[in-house]
PDB file of C-alpha atoms in Angstrom:
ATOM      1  CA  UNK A 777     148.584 101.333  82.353  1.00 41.00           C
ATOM      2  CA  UNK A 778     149.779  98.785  80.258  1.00 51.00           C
ATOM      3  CA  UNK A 779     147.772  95.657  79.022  1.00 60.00           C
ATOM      4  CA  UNK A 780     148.369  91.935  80.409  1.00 68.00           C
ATOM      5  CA  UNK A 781     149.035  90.823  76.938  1.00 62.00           C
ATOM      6  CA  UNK A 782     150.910  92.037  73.991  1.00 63.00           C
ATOM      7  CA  UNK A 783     152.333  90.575  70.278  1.00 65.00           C
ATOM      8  CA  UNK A 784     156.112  90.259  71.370  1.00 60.00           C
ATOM      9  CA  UNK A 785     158.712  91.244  68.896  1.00 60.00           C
ATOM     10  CA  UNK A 786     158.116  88.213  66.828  1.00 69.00           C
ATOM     11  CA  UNK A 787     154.919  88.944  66.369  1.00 75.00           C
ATOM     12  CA  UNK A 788     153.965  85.760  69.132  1.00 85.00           C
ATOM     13  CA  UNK A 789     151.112  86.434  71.880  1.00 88.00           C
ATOM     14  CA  UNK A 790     152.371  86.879  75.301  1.00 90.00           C
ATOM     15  CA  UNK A 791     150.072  86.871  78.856  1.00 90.00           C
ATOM     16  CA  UNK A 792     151.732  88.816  81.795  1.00 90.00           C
ATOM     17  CA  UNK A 793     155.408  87.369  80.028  1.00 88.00           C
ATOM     18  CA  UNK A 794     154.282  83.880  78.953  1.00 90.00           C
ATOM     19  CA  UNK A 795     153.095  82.391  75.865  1.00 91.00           C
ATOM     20  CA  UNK A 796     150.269  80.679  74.450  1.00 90.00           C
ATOM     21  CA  UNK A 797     152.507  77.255  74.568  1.00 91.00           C
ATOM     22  CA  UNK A 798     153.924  77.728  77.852  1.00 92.00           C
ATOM     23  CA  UNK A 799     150.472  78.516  79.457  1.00 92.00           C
ATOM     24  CA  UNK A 800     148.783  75.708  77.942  1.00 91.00           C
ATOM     25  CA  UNK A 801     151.562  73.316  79.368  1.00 93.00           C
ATOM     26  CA  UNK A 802     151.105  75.152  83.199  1.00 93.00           C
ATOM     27  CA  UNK A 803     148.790  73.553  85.329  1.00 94.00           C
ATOM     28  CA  UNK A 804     145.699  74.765  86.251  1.00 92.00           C
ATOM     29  CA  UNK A 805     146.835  76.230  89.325  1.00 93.00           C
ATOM     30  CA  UNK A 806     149.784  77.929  88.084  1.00 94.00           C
ATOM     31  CA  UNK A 807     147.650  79.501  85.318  1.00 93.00           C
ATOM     32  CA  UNK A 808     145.101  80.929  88.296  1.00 94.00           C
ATOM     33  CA  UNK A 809     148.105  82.942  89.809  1.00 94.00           C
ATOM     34  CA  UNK A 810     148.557  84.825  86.587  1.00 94.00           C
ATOM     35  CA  UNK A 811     144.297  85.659  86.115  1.00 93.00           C
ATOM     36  CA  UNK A 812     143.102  88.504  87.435  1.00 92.00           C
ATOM     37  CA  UNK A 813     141.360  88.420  91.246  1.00 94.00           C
ATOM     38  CA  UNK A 814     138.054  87.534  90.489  1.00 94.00           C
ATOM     39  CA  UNK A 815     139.009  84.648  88.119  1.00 94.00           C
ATOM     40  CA  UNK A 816     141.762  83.280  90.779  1.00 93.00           C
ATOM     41  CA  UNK A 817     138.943  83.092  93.433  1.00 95.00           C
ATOM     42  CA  UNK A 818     137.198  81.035  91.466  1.00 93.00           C
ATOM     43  CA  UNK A 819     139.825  78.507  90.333  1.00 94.00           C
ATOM     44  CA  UNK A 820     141.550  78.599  94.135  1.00 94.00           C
ATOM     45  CA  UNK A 821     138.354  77.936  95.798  1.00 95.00           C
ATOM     46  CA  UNK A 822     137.560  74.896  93.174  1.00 94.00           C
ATOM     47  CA  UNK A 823     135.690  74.444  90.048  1.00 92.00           C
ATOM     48  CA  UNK A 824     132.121  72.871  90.399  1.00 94.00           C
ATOM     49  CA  UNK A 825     131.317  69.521  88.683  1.00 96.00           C
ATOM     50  CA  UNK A 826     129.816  71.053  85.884  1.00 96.00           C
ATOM     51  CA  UNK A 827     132.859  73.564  85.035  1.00 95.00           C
ATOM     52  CA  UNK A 828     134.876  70.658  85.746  1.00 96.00           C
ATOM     53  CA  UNK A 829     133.141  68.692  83.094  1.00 96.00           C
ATOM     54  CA  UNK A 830     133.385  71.647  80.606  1.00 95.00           C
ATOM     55  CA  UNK A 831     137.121  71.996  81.115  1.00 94.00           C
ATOM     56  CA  UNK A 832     138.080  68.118  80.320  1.00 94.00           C
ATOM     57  CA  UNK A 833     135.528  68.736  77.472  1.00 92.00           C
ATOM     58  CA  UNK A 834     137.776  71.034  76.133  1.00 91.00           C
ATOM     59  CA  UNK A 835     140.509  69.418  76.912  1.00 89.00           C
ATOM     60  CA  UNK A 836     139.479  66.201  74.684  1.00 89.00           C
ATOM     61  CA  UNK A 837     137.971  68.309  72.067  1.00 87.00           C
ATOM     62  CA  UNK A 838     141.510  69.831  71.448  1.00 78.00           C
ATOM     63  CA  UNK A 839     143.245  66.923  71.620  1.00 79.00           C
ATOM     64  CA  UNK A 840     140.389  65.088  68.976  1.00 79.00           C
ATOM     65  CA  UNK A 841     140.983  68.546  66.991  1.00 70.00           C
ATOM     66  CA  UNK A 842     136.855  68.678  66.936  1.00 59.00           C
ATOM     67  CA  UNK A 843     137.940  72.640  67.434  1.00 51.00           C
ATOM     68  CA  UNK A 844     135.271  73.171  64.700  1.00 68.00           C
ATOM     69  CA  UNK A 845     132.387  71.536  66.629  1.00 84.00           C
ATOM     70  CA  UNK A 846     130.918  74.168  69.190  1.00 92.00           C
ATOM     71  CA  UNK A 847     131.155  72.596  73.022  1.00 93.00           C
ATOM     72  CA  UNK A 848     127.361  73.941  74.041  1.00 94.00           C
ATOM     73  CA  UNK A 849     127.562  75.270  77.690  1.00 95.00           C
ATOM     74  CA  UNK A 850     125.342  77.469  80.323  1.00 96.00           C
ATOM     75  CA  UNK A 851     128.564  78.271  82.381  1.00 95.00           C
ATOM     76  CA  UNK A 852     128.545  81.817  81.663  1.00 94.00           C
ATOM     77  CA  UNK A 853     130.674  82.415  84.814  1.00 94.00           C
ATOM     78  CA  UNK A 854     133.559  80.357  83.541  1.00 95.00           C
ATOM     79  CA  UNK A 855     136.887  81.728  83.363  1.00 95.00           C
ATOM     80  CA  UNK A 856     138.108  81.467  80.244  1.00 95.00           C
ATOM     81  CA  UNK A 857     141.831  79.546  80.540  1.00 94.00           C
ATOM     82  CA  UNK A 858     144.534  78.622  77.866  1.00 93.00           C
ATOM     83  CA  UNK A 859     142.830  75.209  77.118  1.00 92.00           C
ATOM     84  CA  UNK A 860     139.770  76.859  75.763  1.00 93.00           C
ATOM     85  CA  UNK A 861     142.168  78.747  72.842  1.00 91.00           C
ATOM     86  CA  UNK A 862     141.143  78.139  69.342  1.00 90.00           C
ATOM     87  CA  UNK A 863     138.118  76.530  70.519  1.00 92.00           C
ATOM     88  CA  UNK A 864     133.820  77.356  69.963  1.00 93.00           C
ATOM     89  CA  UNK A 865     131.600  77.516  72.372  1.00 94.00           C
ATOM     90  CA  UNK A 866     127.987  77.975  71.910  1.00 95.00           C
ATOM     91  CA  UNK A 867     126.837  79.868  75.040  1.00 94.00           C
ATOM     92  CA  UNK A 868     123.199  80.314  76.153  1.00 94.00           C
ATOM     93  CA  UNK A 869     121.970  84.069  76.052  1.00 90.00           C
ATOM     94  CA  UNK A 870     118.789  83.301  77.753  1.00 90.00           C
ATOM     95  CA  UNK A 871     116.790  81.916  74.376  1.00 90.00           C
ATOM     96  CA  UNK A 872     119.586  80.672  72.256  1.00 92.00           C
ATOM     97  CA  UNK A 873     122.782  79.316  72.120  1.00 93.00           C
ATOM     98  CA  UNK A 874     125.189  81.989  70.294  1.00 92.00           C
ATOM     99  CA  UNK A 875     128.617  80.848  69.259  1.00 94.00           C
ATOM    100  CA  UNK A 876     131.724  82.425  70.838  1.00 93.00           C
ATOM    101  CA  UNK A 877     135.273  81.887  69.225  1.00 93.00           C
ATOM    102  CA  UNK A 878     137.716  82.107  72.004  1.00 92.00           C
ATOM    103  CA  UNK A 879     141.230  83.949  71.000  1.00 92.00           C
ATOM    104  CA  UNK A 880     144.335  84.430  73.266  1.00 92.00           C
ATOM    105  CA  UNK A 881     143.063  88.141  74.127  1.00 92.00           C
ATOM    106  CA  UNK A 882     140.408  86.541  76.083  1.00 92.00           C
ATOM    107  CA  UNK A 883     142.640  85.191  78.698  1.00 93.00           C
ATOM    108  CA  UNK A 884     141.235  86.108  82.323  1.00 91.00           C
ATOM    109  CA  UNK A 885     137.551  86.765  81.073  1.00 94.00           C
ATOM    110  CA  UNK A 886     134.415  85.086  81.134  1.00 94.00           C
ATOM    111  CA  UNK A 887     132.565  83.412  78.790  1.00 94.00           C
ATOM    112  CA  UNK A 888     129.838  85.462  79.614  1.00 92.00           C
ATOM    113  CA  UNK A 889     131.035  88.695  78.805  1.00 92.00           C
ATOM    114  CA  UNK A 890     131.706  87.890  74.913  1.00 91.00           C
ATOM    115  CA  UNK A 891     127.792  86.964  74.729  1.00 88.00           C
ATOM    116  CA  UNK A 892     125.592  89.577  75.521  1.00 85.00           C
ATOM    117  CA  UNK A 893     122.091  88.781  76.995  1.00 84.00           C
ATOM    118  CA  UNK A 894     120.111  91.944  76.154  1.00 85.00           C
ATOM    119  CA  UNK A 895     120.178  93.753  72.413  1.00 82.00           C
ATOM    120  CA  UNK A 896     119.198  96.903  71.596  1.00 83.00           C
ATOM    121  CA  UNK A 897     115.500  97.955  70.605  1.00 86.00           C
ATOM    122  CA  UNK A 898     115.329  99.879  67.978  1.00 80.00           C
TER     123      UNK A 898
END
């Protein structure tokens, strides 16, 4: 089974055939029909306010270049789209917020799943 994204042949990212350029100039509904299931749900059946809110965040944050400054969220469950690339995030873990980097490899995940709640007692 191959992987939805690759490093083409010069060396440039590509998801499911397109790249980073072309999928940050798609709207947001053409970049749902290229996520996975789960994440299209959630885009098709709309964003809440507050994911809403996050997304134009990001949006003006890239567009300021503030890529630096960490956009401090709760939305665990967002999808993470080609607007958020290059960008931090400081997600809350349950006591903290931890930053998260987002690279083009995490296309079609959540923001969620690069923060873990629980460690590891030792």
């Amino acid at each position: 089974m191959s992987s939805d994204y690759q490093i083409g042949h010069e060396g440039e990212f590509t998801y499911r055939g397109h790249t980073l350029g072309e999928l940050q100039e798609m709207e947001l509904d053409e970049v749902a029909e290229l996520l996975p299931a789960r994440q299209r749900r959630t885009i098709e059946r709309g964003l809440s306010t507050e994911k809403r809110k996050l997304l134009e965040e990001a949006r003006e944050a890239d567009e300021e270049e503030t890529a630096n400054d960490p956009i401090r969220t709760h939305l665990r469950d967002m999808p993470i789209l080609p607007a958020f690339v290059g960008l931090t995030f400081a997600v809350y873990e349950g006591q903290s917020f931890e930053r998260v980097e987002v690279d083009p490899e995490m296309l079609g995940h959540y923001l969620g799943e690069f923060q873990l709640t629980r460690t590891s007692v030792e």
